[in-house]
Tab-separated table of C-alpha atoms and ligand atoms in Angstrom:
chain	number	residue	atom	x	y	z
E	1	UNK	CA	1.358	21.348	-21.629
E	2	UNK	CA	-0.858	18.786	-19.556
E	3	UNK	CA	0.742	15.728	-18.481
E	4	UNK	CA	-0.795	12.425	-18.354
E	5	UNK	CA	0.401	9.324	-16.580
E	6	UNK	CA	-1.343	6.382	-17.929
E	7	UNK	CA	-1.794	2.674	-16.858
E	8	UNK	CA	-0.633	3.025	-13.550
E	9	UNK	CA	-1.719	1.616	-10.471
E	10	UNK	CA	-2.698	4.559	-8.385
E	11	UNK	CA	-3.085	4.951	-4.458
E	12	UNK	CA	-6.711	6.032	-4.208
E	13	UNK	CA	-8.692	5.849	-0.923
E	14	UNK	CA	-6.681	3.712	0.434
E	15	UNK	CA	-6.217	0.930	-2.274
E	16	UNK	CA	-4.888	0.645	-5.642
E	17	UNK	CA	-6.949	1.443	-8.723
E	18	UNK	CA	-5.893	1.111	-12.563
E	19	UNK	CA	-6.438	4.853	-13.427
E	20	UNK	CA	-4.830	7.665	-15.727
E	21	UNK	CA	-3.900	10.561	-14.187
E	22	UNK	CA	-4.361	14.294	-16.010
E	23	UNK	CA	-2.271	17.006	-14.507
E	24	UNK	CA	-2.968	20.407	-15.648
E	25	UNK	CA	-0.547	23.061	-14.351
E	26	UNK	CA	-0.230	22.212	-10.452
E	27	UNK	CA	-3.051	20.435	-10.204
E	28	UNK	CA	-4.686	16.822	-10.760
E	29	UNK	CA	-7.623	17.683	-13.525
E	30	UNK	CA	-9.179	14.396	-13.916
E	31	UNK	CA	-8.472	11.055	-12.625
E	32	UNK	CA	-10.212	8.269	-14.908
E	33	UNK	CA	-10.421	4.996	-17.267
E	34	UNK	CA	-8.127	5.434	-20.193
E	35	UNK	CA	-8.142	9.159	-20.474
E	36	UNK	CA	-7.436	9.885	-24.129
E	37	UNK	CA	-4.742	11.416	-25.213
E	38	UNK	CA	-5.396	15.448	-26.531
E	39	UNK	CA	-1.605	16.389	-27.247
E	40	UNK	CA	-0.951	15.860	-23.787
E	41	UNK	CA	2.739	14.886	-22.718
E	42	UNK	CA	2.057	10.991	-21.763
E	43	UNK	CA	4.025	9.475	-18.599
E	44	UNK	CA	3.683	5.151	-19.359
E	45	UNK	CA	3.476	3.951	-15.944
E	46	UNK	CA	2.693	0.626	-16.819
E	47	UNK	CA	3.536	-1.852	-14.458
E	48	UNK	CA	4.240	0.602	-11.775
E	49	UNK	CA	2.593	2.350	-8.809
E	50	UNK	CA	1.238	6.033	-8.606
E	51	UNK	CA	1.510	7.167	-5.016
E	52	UNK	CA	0.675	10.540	-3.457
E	53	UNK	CA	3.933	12.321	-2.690
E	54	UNK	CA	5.800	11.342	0.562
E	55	UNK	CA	5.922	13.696	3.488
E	56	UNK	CA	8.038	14.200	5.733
E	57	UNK	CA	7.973	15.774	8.773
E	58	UNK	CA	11.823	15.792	10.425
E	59	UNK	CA	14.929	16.654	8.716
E	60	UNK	CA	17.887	18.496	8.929
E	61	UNK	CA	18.684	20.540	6.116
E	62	UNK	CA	21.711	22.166	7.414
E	63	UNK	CA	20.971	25.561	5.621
E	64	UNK	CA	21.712	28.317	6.699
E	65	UNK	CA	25.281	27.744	8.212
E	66	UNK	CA	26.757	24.234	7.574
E	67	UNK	CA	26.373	24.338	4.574
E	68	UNK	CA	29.168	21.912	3.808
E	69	UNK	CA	26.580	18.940	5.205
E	70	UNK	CA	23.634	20.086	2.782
E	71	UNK	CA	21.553	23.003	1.685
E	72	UNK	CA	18.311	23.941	0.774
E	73	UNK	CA	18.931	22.331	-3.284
E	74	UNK	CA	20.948	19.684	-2.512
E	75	UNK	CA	18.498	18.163	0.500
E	76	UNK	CA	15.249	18.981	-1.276
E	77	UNK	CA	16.502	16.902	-4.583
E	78	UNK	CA	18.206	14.214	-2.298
E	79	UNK	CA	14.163	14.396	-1.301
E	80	UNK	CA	12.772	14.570	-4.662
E	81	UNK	CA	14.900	11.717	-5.297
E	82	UNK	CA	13.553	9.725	-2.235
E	83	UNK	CA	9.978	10.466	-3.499
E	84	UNK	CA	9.567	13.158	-0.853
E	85	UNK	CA	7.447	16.284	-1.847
E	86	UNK	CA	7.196	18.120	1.105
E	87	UNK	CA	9.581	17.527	3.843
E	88	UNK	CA	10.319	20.077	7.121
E	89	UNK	CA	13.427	21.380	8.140
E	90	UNK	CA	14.370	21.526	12.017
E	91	UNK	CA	15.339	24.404	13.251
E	92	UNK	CA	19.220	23.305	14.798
E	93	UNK	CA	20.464	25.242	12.025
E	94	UNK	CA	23.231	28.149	12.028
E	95	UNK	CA	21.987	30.705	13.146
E	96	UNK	CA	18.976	28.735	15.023
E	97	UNK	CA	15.847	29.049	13.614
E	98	UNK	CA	13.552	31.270	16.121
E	99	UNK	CA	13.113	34.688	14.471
E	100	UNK	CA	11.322	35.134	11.547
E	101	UNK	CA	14.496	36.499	9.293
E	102	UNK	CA	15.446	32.606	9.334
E	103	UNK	CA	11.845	31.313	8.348
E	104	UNK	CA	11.333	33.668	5.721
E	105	UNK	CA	15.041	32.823	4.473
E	106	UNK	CA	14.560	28.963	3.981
E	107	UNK	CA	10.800	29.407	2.605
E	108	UNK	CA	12.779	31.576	-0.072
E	109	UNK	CA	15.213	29.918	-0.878
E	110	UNK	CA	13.126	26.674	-0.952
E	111	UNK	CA	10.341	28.134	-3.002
E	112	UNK	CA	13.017	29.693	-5.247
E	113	UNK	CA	15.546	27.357	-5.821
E	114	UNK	CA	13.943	24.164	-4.619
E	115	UNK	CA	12.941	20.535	-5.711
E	116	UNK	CA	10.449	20.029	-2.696
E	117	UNK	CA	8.265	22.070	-0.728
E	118	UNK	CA	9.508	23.078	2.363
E	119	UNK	CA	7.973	23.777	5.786
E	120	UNK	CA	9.842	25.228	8.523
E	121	UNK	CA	9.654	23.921	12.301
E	122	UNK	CA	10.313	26.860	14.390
E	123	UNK	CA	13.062	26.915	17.517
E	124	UNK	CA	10.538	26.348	20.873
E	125	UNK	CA	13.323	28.556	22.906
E	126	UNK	CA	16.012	30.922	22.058
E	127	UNK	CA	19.015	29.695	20.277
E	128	UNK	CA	17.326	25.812	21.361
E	129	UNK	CA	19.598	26.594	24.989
E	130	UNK	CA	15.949	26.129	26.912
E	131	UNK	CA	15.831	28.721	28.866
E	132	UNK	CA	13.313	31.477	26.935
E	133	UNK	CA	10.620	30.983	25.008
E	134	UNK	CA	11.815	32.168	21.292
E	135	UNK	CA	9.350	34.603	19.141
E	136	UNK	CA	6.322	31.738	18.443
E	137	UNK	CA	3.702	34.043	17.294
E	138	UNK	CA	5.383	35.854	15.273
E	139	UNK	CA	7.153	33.082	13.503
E	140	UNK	CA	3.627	31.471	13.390
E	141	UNK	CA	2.809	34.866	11.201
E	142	UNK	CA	5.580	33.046	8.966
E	143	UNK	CA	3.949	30.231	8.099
E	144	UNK	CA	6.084	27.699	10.626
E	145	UNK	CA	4.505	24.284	10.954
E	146	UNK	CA	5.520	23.412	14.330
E	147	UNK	CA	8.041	24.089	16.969
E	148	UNK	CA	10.896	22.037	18.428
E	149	UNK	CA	14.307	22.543	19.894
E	150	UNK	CA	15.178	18.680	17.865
E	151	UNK	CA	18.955	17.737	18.426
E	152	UNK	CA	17.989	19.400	21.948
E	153	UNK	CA	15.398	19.069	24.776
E	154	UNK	CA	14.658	21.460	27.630
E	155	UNK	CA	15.573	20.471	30.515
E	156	UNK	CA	13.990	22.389	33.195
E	157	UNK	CA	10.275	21.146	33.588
E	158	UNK	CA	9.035	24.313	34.215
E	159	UNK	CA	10.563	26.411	31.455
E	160	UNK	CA	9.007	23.404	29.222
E	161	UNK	CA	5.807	23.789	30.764
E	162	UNK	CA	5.376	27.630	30.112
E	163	UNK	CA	6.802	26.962	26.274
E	164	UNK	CA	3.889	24.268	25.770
E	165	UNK	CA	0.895	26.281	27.734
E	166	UNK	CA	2.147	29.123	25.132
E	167	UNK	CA	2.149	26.994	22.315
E	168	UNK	CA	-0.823	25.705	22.787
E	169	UNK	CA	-2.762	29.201	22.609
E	170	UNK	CA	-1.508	28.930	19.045
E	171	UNK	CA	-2.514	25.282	18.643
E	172	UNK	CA	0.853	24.638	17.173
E	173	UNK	CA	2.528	21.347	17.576
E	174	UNK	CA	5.354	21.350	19.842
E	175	UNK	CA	7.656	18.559	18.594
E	176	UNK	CA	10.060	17.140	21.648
E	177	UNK	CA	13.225	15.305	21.017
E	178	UNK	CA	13.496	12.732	24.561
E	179	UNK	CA	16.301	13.286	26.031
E	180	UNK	CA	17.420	13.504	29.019
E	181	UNK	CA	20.753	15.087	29.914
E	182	UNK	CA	22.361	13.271	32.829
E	183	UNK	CA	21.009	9.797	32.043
E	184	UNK	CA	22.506	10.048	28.415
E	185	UNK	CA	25.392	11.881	29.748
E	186	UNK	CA	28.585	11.226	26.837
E	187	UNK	CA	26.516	8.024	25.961
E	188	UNK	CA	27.769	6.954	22.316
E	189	UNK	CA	25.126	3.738	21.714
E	190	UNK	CA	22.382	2.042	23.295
E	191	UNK	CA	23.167	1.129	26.779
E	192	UNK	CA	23.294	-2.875	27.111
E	193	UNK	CA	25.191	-5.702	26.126
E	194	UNK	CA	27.214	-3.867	23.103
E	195	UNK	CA	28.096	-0.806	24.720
E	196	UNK	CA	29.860	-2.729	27.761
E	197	UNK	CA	31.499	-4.941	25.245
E	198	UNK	CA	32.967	-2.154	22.717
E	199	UNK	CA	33.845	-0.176	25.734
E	200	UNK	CA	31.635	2.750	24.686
E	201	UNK	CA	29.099	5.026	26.787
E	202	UNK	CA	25.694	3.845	26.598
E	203	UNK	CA	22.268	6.324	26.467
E	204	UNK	CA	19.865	4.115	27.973
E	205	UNK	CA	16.506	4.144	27.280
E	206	UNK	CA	15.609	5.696	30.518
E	207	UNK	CA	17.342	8.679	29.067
E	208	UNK	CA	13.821	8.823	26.235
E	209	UNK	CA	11.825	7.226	28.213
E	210	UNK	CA	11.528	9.740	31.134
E	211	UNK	CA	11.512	13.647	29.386
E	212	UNK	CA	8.201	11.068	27.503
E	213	UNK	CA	6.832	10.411	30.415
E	214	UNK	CA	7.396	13.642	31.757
E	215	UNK	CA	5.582	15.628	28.854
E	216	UNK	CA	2.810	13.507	28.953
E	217	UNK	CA	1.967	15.095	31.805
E	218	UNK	CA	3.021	18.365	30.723
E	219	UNK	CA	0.609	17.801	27.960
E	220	UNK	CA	-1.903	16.867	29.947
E	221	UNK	CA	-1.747	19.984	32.400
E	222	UNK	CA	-0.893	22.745	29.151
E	223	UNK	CA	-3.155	21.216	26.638
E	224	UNK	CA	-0.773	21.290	24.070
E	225	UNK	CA	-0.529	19.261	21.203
E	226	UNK	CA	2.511	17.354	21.915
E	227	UNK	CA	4.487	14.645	19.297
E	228	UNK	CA	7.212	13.095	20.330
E	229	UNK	CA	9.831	12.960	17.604
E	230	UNK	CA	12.052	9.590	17.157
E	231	UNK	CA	10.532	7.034	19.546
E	232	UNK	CA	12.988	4.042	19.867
E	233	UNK	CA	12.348	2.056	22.864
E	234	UNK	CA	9.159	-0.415	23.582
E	235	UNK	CA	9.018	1.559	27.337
E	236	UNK	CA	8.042	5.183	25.408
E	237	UNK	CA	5.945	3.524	22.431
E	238	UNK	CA	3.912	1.890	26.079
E	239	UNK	CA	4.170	5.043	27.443
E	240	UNK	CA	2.293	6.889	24.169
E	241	UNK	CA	-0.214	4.269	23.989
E	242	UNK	CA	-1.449	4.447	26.939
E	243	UNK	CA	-1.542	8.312	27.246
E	244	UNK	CA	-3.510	7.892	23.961
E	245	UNK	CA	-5.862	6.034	25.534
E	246	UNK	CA	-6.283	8.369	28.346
E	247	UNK	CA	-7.236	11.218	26.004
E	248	UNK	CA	-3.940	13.431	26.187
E	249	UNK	CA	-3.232	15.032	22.875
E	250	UNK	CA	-0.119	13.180	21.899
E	251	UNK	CA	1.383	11.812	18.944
E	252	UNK	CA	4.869	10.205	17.862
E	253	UNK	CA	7.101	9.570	14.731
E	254	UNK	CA	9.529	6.709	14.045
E	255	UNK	CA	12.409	6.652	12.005
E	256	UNK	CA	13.377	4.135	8.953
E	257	UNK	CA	16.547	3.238	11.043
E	258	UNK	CA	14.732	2.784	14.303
E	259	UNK	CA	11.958	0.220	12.425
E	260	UNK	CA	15.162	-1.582	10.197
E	261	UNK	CA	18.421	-1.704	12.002
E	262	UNK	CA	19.863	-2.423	15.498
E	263	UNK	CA	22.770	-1.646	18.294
E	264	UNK	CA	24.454	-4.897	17.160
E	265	UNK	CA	25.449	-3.241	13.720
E	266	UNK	CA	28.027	-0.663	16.028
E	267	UNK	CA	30.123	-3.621	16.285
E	268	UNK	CA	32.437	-2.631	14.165
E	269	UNK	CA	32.158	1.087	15.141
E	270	UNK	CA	30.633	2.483	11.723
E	271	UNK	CA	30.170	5.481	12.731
E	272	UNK	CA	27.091	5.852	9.925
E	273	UNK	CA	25.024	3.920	12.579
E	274	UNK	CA	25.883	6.759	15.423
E	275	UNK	CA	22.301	8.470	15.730
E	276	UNK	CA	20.265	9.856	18.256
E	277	UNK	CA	18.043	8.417	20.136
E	278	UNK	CA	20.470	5.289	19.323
E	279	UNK	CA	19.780	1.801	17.515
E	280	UNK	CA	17.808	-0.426	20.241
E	281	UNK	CA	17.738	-3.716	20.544
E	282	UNK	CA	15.507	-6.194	18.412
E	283	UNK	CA	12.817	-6.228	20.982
E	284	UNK	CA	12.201	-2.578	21.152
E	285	UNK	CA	12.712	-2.804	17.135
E	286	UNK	CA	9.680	-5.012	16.460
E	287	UNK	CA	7.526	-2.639	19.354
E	288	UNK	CA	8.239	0.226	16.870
E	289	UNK	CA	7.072	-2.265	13.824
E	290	UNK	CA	4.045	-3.587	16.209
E	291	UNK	CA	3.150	0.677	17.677
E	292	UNK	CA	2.884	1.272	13.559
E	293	UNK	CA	0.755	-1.303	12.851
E	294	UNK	CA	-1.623	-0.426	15.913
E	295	UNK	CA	-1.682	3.333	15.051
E	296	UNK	CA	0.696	4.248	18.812
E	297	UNK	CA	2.860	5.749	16.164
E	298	UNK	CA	0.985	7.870	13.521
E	299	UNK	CA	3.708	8.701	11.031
E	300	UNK	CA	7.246	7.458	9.737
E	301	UNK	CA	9.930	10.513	9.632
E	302	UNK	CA	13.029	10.120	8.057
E	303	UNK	CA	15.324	12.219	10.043
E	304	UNK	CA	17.533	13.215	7.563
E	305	UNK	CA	20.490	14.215	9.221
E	306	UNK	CA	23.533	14.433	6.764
E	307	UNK	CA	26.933	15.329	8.628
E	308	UNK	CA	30.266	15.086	6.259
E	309	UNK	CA	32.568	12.620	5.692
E	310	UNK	CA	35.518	14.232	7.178
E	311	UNK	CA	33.203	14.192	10.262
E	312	UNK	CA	31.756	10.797	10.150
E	313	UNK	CA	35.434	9.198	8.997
E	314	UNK	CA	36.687	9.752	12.678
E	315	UNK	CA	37.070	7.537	16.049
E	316	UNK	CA	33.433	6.721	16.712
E	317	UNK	CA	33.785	9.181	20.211
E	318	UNK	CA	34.535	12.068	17.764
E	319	UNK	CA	31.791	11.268	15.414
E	320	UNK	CA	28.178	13.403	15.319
E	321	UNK	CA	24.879	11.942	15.957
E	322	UNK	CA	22.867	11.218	12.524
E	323	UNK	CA	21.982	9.096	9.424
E	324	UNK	CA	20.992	10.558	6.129
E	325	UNK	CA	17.574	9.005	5.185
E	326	UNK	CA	16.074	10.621	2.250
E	327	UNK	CA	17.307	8.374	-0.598
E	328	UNK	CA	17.061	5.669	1.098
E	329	UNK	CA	13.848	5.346	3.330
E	330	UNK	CA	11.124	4.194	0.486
E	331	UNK	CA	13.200	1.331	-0.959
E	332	UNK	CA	14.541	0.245	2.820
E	333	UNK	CA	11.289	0.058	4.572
E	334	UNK	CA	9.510	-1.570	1.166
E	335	UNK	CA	12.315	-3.905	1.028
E	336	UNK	CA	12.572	-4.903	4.866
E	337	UNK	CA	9.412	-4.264	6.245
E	338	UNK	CA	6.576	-5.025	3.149
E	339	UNK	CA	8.443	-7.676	1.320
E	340	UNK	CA	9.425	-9.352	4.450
E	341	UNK	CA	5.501	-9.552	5.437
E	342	UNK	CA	5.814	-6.900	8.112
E	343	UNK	CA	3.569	-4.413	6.930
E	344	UNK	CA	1.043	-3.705	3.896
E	345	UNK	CA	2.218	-1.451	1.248
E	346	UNK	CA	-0.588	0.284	1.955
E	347	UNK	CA	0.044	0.922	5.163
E	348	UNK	CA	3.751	2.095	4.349
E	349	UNK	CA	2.217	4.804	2.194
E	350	UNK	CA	-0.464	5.814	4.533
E	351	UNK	CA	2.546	6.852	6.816
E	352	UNK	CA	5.056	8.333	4.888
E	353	UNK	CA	2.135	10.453	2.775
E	354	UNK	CA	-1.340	10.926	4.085
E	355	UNK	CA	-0.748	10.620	8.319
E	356	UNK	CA	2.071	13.060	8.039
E	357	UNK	CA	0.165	15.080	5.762
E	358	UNK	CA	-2.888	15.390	7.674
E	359	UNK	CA	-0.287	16.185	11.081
E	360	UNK	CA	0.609	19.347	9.360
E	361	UNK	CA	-3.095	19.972	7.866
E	362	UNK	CA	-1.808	20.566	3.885
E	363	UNK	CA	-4.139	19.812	1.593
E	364	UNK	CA	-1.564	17.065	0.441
E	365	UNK	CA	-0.875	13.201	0.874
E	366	UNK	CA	-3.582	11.968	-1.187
E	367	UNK	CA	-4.035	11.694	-4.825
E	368	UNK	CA	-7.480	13.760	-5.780
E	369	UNK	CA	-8.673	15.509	-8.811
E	370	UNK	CA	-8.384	19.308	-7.998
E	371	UNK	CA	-5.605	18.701	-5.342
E	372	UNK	CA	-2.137	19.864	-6.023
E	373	UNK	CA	-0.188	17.071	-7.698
E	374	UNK	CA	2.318	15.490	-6.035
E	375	UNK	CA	2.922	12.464	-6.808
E	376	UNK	CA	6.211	9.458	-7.121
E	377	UNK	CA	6.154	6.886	-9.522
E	378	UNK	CA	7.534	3.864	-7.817
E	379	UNK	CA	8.982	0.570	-9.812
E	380	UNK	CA	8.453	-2.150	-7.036
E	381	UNK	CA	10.816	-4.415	-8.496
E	382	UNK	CA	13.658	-2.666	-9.855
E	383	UNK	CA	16.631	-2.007	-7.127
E	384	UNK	CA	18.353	1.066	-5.842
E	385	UNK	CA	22.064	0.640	-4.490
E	386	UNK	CA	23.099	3.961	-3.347
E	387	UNK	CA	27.073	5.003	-3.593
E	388	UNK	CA	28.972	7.989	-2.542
E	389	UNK	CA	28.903	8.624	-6.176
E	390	UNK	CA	25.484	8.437	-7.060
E	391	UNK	CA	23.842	10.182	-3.974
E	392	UNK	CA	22.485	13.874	-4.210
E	393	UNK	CA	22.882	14.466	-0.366
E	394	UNK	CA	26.373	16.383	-0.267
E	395	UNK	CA	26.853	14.072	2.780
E	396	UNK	CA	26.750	9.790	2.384
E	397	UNK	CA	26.372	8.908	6.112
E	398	UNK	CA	23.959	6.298	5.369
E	399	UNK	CA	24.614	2.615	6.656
E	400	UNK	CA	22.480	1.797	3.172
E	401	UNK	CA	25.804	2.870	1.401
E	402	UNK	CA	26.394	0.264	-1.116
E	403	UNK	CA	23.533	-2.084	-0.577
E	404	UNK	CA	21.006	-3.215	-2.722
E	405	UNK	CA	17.333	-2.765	-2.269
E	406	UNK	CA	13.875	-3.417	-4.076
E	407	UNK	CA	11.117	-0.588	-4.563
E	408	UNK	CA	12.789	2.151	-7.038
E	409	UNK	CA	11.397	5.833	-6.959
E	410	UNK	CA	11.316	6.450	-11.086
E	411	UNK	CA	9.491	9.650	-10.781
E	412	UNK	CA	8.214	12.253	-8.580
E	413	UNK	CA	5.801	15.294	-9.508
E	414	UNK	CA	5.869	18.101	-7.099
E	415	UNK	CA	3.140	20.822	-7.403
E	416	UNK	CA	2.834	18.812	-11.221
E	417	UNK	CA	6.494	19.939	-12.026
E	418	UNK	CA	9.251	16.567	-12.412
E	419	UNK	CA	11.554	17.225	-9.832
E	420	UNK	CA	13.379	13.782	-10.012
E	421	UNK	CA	13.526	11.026	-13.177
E	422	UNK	CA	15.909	7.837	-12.454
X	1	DOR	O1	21.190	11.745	15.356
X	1	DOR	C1	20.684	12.850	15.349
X	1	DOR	N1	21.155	13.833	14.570
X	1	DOR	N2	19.658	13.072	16.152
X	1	DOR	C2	19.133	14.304	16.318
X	1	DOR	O2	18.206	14.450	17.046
X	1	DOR	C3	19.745	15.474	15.628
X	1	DOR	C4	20.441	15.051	14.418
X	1	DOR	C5	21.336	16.094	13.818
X	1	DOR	O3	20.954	17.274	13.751
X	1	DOR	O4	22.414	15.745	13.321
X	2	ZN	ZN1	16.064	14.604	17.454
């Protein structure tokens, strides 16, 4: 049966129209003034907003191996819940993802058994160690998205070098996670005032700031197209910016937690604020909010990165690296970055759907008659609170846990089937 939303105020080119929506099948059949009713199934979406499907382009899905964090159906309906429609998984899986058995497992699964699409990033070297270049083309043959050893970074300039002139003959994305080894050494937070206080290790921002710097170049020489996953620090967001302007083919992600929250929040060692690159300070905070708004950083990505409670409810030392993001990323940025005059809505939506969209050239992140339809129904002022009870991640490692915030995703459409309804 066709579905039709009516009376909502949809996202189209950029600003927001009052339209009807007719979805036939997978697809958006007709967008238009008070489309009438023909036996269709009718979605009221008066008083809300119609926005094309989020995207997003890092998370950690945990599947295969760990299993215990996440899977394939629990992370893409923690998605669906978050308004997500397409989101891809990093490869620091069990095994690693760099051989095609492991692509061709989680595009299965996903298109089996799942609630959002999912793309695969592919492992840049073997097992992530970065040392050899894992099997790119043929993973490519696959249907991978990108490549990137995330959670790692190769070390050795060269190796990296030879990884990104390869990748580049494919035109593939490779997709660096800044980090260098020695200067973060057992670092637990940002280095600076709150690590020396608490007594923990700090990663400073040197630690991003110079594998950044350093691919630039490697960028420059391989012609690769490099983005630079998780930039924290106002030093790299510089550093991107003015490689943009050069010409080199670079691009960058920030996280929800990196544009919302900051080091002073480890104070009380929660370890649901332990994440990699750390929380910064507020300065390099508002440089992420101010590299957004100037188009340094082209997309918002969640990284999802759900690790269990039994893991997370440890000395803060002990604890892994990671905050889950899915559920919580619409209503958190809406709430602390559009209703506190930071940023437009409409800028919001143009990077968590269309930018990311476009990065990964789908034919998605905009709401079109005769594109696929993905689309989330957002109430604007109704209020999430997320619990450990009412999460669909199997892991709660969110420092959102039990707080209450503004922009509710109601309903999301992916490939015009409901794969969430609050
Ligand atoms: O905090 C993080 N957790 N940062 C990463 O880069 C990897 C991720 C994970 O896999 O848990
Ligand atoms: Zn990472």
């Amino acid at each position: 049966m066709k579905k039709l939303i009516k009376n909502g105020k949809i996202y189209l080119d950029g600003k927001f129209e009052n339209k009807d929506i007719l979805i036939n099948d997978e697809k958006i059949e007709q967008i238009g003034s008070d489309i009438q009713n023909d036996n269709f199934e009718v979605i009221d979406a008066k008083g809300n907003f119609v926005l094309p499907g989020f995207v997003d382009l890092h998370s950690h899905l945990r599947d295969p191996g760990q299993t215990n964090k996440e899977d394939i159906v629990s992370g893409t309906k923690a998605a669906a819940k978050g308004g997500f429609t397409t989101i891809c998984a990093m490869p620091n899986t069990e095994p690693i993802v760099d051989n095609v058995a492991t692509v061709e497992y989680i595009k299965r699964k996903a298109k089996d058994l799942g609630y959002s699409k999912v793309e695969v990033i592919g492992a840049l070297t073997k097992k992530s160690e970065g040392k050899e270049i894992s099997e790119i083309a043929s993973m490519i043959e696959y249907g991978i998205v990108a490549v990137s050893d995330d959670g790692h970074c190769v070390q050795n300039a060269k190796i990296k070098l030879n990884a990104m002139k390869y990748a580049s003959s494919f035109d593939i994305p490779v997709i660096v996670h800044p980090e260098e080894y020695n200067l973060a050494g057992s670092g637990q937070i940002n280095a600076g005032k709150y690590s020396t206080k608490l007594g923990l290790g700090g990663i400073p921002g040197l630690a991003e700031e110079i594998i950044i710097a350093r691919d630039i170049m490697l960028a420059e020489s391989s012609k690769c197209r490099l983005h630079i996953a998780h930039v924290s620090t106002a030093k790299a967001i510089d550093l991107i910016r003015e490689a943009k302007k050069k010409g080199v083919s670079v691009t960058c992600e920030v996280t929800p937690h990196h544009l919302l929250l900051t080091e002073d929040l480890c104070e009380n060692f929660d370890t649901n604020t332990k994440v990699k690159p750390p929380l910064r300070t507020e300065k390099d905070r508002k440089a992420c909010i101010a590299g957004l708004i100037d188009g340094t950083i082209d997309f918002i990505a969640t990284d999802h990165a759900p690790h269990a409670d039994y893991e997370k409810e440890r000395e803060f030392v002990l604890a892994p690296f990671g905050i889950n993001g899915f559920e919580s990323a619409f209503a958190s940025l809406y709430s602390e970055l559009v209703l506190t005059g930071n940023i437009s809505l409409e800028l919001l939506i143009e990077k968590m759907s269309t930018a990311p969209a476009k990065f990964i050239k789908k034919n998605i992140g905009e709401i079109k008659e005769g594109r696929v339809a993905d689309l989330t129904i957002v109430n604007l002022d109704d209020t999430i609170c997320l619990t450990s009870g009412n999460m669909l991640s199997k892991s709660k490692n969110t420092p959102y846990l039990n707080k209450t915030l503004k922009g509710k995703v109601i309903q999301t459409f992916c490939n015009g089937r409901e794969t969430w309804k609050a």
